GROMACS .gro file of C-alpha atoms in nm:
model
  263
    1UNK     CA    1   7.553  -0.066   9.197
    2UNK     CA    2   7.597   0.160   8.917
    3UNK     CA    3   8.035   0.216   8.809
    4UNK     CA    4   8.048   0.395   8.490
    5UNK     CA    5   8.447   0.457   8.502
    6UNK     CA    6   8.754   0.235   8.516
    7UNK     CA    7   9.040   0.413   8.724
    8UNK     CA    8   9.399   0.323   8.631
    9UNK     CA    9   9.609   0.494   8.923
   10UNK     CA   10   9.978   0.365   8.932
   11UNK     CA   11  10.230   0.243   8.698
   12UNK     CA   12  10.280  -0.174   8.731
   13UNK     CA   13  10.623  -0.301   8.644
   14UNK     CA   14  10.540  -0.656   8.713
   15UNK     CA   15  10.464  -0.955   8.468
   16UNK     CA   16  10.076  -0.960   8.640
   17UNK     CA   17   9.797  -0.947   8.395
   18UNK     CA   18   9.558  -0.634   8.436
   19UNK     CA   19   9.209  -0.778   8.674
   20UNK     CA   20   8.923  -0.617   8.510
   21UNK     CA   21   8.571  -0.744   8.624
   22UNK     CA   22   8.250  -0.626   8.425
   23UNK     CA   23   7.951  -0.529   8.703
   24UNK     CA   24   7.666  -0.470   8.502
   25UNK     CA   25   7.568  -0.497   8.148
   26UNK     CA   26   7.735  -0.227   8.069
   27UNK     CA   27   8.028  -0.050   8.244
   28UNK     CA   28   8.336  -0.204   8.377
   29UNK     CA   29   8.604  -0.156   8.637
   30UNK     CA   30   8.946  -0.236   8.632
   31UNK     CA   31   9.219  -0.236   8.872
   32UNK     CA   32   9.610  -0.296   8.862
   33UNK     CA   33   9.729  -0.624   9.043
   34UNK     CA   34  10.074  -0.731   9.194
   35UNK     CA   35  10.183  -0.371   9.234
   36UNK     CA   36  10.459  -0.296   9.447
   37UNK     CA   37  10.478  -0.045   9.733
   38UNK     CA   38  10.769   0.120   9.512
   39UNK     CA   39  10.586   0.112   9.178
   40UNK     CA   40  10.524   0.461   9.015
   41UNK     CA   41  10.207   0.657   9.000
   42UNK     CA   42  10.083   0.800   8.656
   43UNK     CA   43   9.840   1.037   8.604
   44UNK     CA   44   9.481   0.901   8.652
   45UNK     CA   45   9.306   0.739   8.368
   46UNK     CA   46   8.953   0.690   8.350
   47UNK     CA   47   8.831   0.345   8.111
   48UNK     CA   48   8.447   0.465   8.042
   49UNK     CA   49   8.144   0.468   7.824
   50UNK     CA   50   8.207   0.613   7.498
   51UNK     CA   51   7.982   0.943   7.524
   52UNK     CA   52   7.841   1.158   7.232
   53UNK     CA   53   8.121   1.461   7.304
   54UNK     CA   54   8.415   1.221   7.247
   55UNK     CA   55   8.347   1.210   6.901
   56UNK     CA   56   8.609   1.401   6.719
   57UNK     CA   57   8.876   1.259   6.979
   58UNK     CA   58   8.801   0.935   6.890
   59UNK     CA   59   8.847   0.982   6.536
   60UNK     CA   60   9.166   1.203   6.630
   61UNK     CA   61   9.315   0.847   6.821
   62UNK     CA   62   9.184   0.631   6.563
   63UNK     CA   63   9.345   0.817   6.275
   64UNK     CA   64   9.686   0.942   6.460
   65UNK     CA   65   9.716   0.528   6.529
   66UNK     CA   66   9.638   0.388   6.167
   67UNK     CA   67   9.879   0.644   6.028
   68UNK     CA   68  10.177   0.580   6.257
   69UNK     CA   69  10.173   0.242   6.054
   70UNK     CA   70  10.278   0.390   5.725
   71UNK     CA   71  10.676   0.398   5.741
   72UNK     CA   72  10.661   0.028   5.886
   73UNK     CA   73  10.443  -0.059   5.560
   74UNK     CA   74  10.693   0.107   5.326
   75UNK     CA   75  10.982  -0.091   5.476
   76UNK     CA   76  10.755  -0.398   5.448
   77UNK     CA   77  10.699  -0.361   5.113
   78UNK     CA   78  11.097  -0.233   4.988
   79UNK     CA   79  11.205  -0.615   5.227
   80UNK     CA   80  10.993  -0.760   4.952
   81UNK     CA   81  11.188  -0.974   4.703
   82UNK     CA   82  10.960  -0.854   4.412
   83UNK     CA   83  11.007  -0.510   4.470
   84UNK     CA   84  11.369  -0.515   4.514
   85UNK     CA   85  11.382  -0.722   4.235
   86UNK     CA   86  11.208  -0.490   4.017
   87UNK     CA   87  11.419  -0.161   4.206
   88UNK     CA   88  11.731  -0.330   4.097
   89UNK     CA   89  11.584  -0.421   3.771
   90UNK     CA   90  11.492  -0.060   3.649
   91UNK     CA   91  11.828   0.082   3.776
   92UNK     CA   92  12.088  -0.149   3.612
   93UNK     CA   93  11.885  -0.110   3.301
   94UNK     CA   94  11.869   0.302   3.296
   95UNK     CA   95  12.230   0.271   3.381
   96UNK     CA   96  12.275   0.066   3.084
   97UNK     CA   97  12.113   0.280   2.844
   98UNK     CA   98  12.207   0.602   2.934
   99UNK     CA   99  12.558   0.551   3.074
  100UNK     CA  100  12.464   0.785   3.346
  101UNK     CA  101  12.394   0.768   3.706
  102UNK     CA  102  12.177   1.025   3.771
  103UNK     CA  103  11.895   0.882   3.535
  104UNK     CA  104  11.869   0.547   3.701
  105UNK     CA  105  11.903   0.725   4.071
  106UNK     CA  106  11.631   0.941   3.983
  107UNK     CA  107  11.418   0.694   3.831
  108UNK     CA  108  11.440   0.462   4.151
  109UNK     CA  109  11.380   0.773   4.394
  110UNK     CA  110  11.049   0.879   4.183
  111UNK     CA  111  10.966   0.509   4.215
  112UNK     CA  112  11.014   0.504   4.609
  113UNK     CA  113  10.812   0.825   4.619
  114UNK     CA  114  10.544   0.656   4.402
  115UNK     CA  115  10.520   0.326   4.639
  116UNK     CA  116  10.540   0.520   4.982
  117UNK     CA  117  10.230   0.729   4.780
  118UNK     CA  118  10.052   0.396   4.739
  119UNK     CA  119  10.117   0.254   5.076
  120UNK     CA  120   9.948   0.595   5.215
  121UNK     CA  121   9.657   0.557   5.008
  122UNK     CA  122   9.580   0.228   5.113
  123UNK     CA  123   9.629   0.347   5.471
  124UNK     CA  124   9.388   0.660   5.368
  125UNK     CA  125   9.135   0.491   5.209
  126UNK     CA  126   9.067   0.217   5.527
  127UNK     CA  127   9.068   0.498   5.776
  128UNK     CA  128   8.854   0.717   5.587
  129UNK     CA  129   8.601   0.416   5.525
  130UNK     CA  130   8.608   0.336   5.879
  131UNK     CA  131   8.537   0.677   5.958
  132UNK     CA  132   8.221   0.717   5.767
  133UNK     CA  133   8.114   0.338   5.853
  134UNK     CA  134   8.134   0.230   6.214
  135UNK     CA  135   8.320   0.549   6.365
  136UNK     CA  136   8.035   0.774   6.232
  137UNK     CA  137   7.759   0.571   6.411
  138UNK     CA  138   7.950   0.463   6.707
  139UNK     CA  139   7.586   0.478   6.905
  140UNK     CA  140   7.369   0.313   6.678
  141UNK     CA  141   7.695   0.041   6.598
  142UNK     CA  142   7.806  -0.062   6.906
  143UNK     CA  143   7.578   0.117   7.183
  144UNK     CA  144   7.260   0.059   7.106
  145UNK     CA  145   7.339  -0.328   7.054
  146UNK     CA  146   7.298  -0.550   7.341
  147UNK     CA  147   7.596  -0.699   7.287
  148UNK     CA  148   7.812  -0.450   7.161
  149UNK     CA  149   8.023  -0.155   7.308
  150UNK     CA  150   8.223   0.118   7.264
  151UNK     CA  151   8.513   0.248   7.571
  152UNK     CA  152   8.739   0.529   7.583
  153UNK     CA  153   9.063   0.543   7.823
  154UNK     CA  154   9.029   0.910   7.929
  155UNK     CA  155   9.318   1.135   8.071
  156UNK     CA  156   9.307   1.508   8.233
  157UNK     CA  157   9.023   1.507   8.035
  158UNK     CA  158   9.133   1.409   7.702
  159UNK     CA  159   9.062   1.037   7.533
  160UNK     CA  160   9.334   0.910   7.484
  161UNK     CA  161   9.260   0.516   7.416
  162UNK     CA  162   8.965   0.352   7.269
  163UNK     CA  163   8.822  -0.009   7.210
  164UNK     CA  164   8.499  -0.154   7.047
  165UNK     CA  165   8.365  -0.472   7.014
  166UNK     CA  166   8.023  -0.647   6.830
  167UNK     CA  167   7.954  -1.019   6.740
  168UNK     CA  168   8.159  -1.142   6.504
  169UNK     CA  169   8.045  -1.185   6.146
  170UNK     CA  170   8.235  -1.558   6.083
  171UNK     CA  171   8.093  -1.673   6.351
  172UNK     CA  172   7.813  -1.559   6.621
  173UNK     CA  173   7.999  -1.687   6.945
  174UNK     CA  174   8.285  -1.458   6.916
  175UNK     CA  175   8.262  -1.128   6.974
  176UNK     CA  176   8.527  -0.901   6.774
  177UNK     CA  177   8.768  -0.694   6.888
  178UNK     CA  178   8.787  -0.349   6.695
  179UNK     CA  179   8.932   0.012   6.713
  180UNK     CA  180   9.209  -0.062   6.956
  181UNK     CA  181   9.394   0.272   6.980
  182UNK     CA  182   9.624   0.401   7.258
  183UNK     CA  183   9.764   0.745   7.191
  184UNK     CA  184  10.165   0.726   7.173
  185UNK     CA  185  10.180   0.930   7.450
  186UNK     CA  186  10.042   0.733   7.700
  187UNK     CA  187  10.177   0.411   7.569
  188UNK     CA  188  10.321   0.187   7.877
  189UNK     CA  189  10.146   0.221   8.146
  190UNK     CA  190   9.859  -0.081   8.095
  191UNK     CA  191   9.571   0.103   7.892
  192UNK     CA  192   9.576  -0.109   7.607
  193UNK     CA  193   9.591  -0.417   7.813
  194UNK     CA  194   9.315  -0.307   8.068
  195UNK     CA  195   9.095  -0.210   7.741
  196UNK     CA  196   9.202  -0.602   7.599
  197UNK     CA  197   9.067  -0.709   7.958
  198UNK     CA  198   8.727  -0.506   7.941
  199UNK     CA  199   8.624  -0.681   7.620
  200UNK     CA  200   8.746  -1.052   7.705
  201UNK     CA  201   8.519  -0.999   8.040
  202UNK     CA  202   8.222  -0.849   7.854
  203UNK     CA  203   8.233  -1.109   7.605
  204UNK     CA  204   8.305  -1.358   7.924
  205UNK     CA  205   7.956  -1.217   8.134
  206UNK     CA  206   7.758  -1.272   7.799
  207UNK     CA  207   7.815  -1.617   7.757
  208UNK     CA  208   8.048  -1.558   7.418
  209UNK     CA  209   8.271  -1.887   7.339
  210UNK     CA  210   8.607  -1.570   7.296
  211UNK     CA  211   8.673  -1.307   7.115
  212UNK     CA  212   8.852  -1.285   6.760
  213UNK     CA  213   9.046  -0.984   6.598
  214UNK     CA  214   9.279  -0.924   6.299
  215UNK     CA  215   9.580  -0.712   6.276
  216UNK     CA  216   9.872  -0.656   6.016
  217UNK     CA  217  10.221  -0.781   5.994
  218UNK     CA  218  10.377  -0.419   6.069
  219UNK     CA  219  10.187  -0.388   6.382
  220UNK     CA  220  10.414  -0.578   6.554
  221UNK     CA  221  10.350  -0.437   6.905
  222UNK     CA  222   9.983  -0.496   6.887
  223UNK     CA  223  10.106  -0.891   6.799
  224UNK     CA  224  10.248  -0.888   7.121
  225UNK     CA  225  10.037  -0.719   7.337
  226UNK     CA  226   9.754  -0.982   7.198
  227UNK     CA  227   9.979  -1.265   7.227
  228UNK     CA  228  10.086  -1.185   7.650
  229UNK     CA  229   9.688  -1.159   7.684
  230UNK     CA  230   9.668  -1.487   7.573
  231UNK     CA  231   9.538  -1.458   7.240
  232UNK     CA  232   9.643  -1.706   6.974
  233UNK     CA  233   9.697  -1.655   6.576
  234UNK     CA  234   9.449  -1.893   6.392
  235UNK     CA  235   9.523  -1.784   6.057
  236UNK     CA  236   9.706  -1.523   5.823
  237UNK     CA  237   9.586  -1.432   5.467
  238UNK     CA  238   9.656  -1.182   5.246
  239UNK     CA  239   9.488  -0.811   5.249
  240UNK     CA  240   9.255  -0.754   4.922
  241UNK     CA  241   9.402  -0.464   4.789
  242UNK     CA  242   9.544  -0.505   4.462
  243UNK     CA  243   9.850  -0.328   4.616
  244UNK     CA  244   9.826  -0.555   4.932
  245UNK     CA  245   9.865  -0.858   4.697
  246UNK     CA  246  10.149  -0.733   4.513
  247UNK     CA  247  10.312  -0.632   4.810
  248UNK     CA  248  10.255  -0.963   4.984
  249UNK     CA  249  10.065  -0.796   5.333
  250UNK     CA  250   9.983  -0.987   5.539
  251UNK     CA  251   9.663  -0.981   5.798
  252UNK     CA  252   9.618  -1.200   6.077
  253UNK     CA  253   9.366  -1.345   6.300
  254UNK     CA  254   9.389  -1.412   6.633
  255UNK     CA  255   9.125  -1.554   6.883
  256UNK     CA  256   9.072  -1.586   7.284
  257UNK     CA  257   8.894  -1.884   7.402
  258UNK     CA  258   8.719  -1.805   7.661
  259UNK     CA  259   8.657  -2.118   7.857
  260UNK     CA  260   9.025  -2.163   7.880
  261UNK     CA  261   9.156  -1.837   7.915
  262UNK     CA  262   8.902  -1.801   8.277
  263UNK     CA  263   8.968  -2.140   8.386
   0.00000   0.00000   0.00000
C-alpha cells in the first residue's frame, strides 16, 4: 500500500507523544493519540513528500524561521559580560572627556546599531549559504539518496512546516536532523513534533543506531520540543564565527538513541 500524505486532523491537549509509523521506504503517516472526545479540531494538515513546486515555500519557511532568531541573538549577546563590559566602558569614558551626555549616549546607540548589524549578518550569511547548498538541490540532497528525505507539513494548500534528514557526517549510524521549520502561524498544534516523529521512525525502519541534530542557545523552544521527544544534549561548543566567539554562542548537539527510545 502506497500513503504519500500524513493527515493531522484535531488539536491534542494531552501530554501523549505524536504515533507516527513509516509504511514504505518512503512516505509516512502519522496520527494524533490520547485525544479526547472534547479536544479541538484544526484545520487539516497534510505531512508529505517534498515535491518540485514547493520550492520557493520552502525557502519562504526556512528563511521567515532563521530570521525570527535575530532579536533573541542580540539580547544574547548585550547579557554578555564582555559586551557590557565594553558598553559601559566606552560610555563612562566619552562622558569623561567630553563632559556631555549626548556624546557617550550616541556613541553606545551607534554601537548597539553596529552589533544588532553583525548579529544579522551572521544570521544572513548561514541562511543564504544554506540556500544555495542543500535548499537549492533538495532532490539530488536528500531525495535521490536512499537514506535521505525531505517532508513538508502542508495547509489549505500552503507549506507551512518542513524537515530533512541524511546520514550524519560524525558518524554513519546517525542520521541528522535538518531544516526543522514550522511557520509561526501554525505553531501548537503538533507539526513540529509529528515531523520530529517522521524522521526518528525513518531512521528507526533503516536500521540507524538515532538521530543527531544541533541547535543554538536562543532557540530555546526548539531545546524543548527536542528534549519532550526524548532527545538528549551530548555536547555544546562554540559557533565559528569570529563574531560567534566573541559573543560566546553557543551550539548544541543533541542525539536520539534509537534502541532505547522504541523499547
Amino acid at each position: 500500500m502506497h500513503i504519500d500524505t500524513v493527515n493531522l486532523s484535531c488539536k491534542c491537549h494531552c501530554k501523549k507523544a505524536l504515533n507516527t509509523s513509516v509504511n514504505t521506504d518512503d512516505l509516512c503517516i502519522s496520527s494524533l493519540a490520547g485525544c479526547s472526545p472534547r479536544v479541538k479540531v484544526m484545520a487539516e494538515v497534510q505531512i508529505r513528500r517534498y515535491r518540485e513546486e514547493d520550492h520557493e515555500e520552502v525557502k519562504e519557511v526556512f528563511t521567515l524561521g532563521m530570521s525570527e532568531h535575530i532579536p533573541s541573538s542580540c539580547m544574547h549577546v548585550l547579557k554578555q559580560p564582555l559586551a557590557q563590559m565594553f558598553l559601559g566602558c566606552v560610555f563612562c569614558a566619552l562622558l569623561t572627556s567630553s563632559k556631555s551626555i549626548l556624546l557617550p549616549v550616541l556613541a553606545v546607540t551607534l554601537l548597539l546599531a553596529t552589533g544588532r548589524q553583525s548579529v544579522s549578518y551572521m544570521f544572513t550569511k548561514y541562511i543564504q549559504t544554506c540556500l544555495e547548498q542543500d535548499l537549492s538541490h533538495i532532490q539530488q540532497t536528500y531525495l535521490d539518496p536512499a537514506n535521505a528525505c525531505f517532508w513538508v507539513a502542508e495547509s489549505q494548500g500552503r507549506v507551512v512546516g518542513t524537515v530533512s534528514c541524511l546520514p550524519a557526517e560524525k558518524d554513519q549510524n546517525f542520521l541528522e536532523l535538518k531544516r526543522m521549520s514550522v511557520k509561526k502561524t501554525h505553531r501548537g498544534q503538533g507539526i513540529a513534533k509529528a515531523l520530529c516523529r517522521i524522521v526518528s521512525d525513518f531512521a528507526f525502519e533503516r536500521g540507524f543506531q538515532g538521530v543527531l541534530l544541533h541547535t543554538s542557545v536562543v532557540q530555546r523552544d526548539a531545546q524543548k520540543l527536542y528534549e519532550h521527544m526524548g532527545y538528549q544534549k551530548v555536547r555544546e561548543f562554540i559557533a565559528p564565527e569570529a563574531i560567534a566567539k566573541l559573543t560566546n554562542f553557543t551550539l548544541m548537539e543533541y542525539q536520539l538513541v534509537l534502541k532505547q527510545h522504541h523499547n
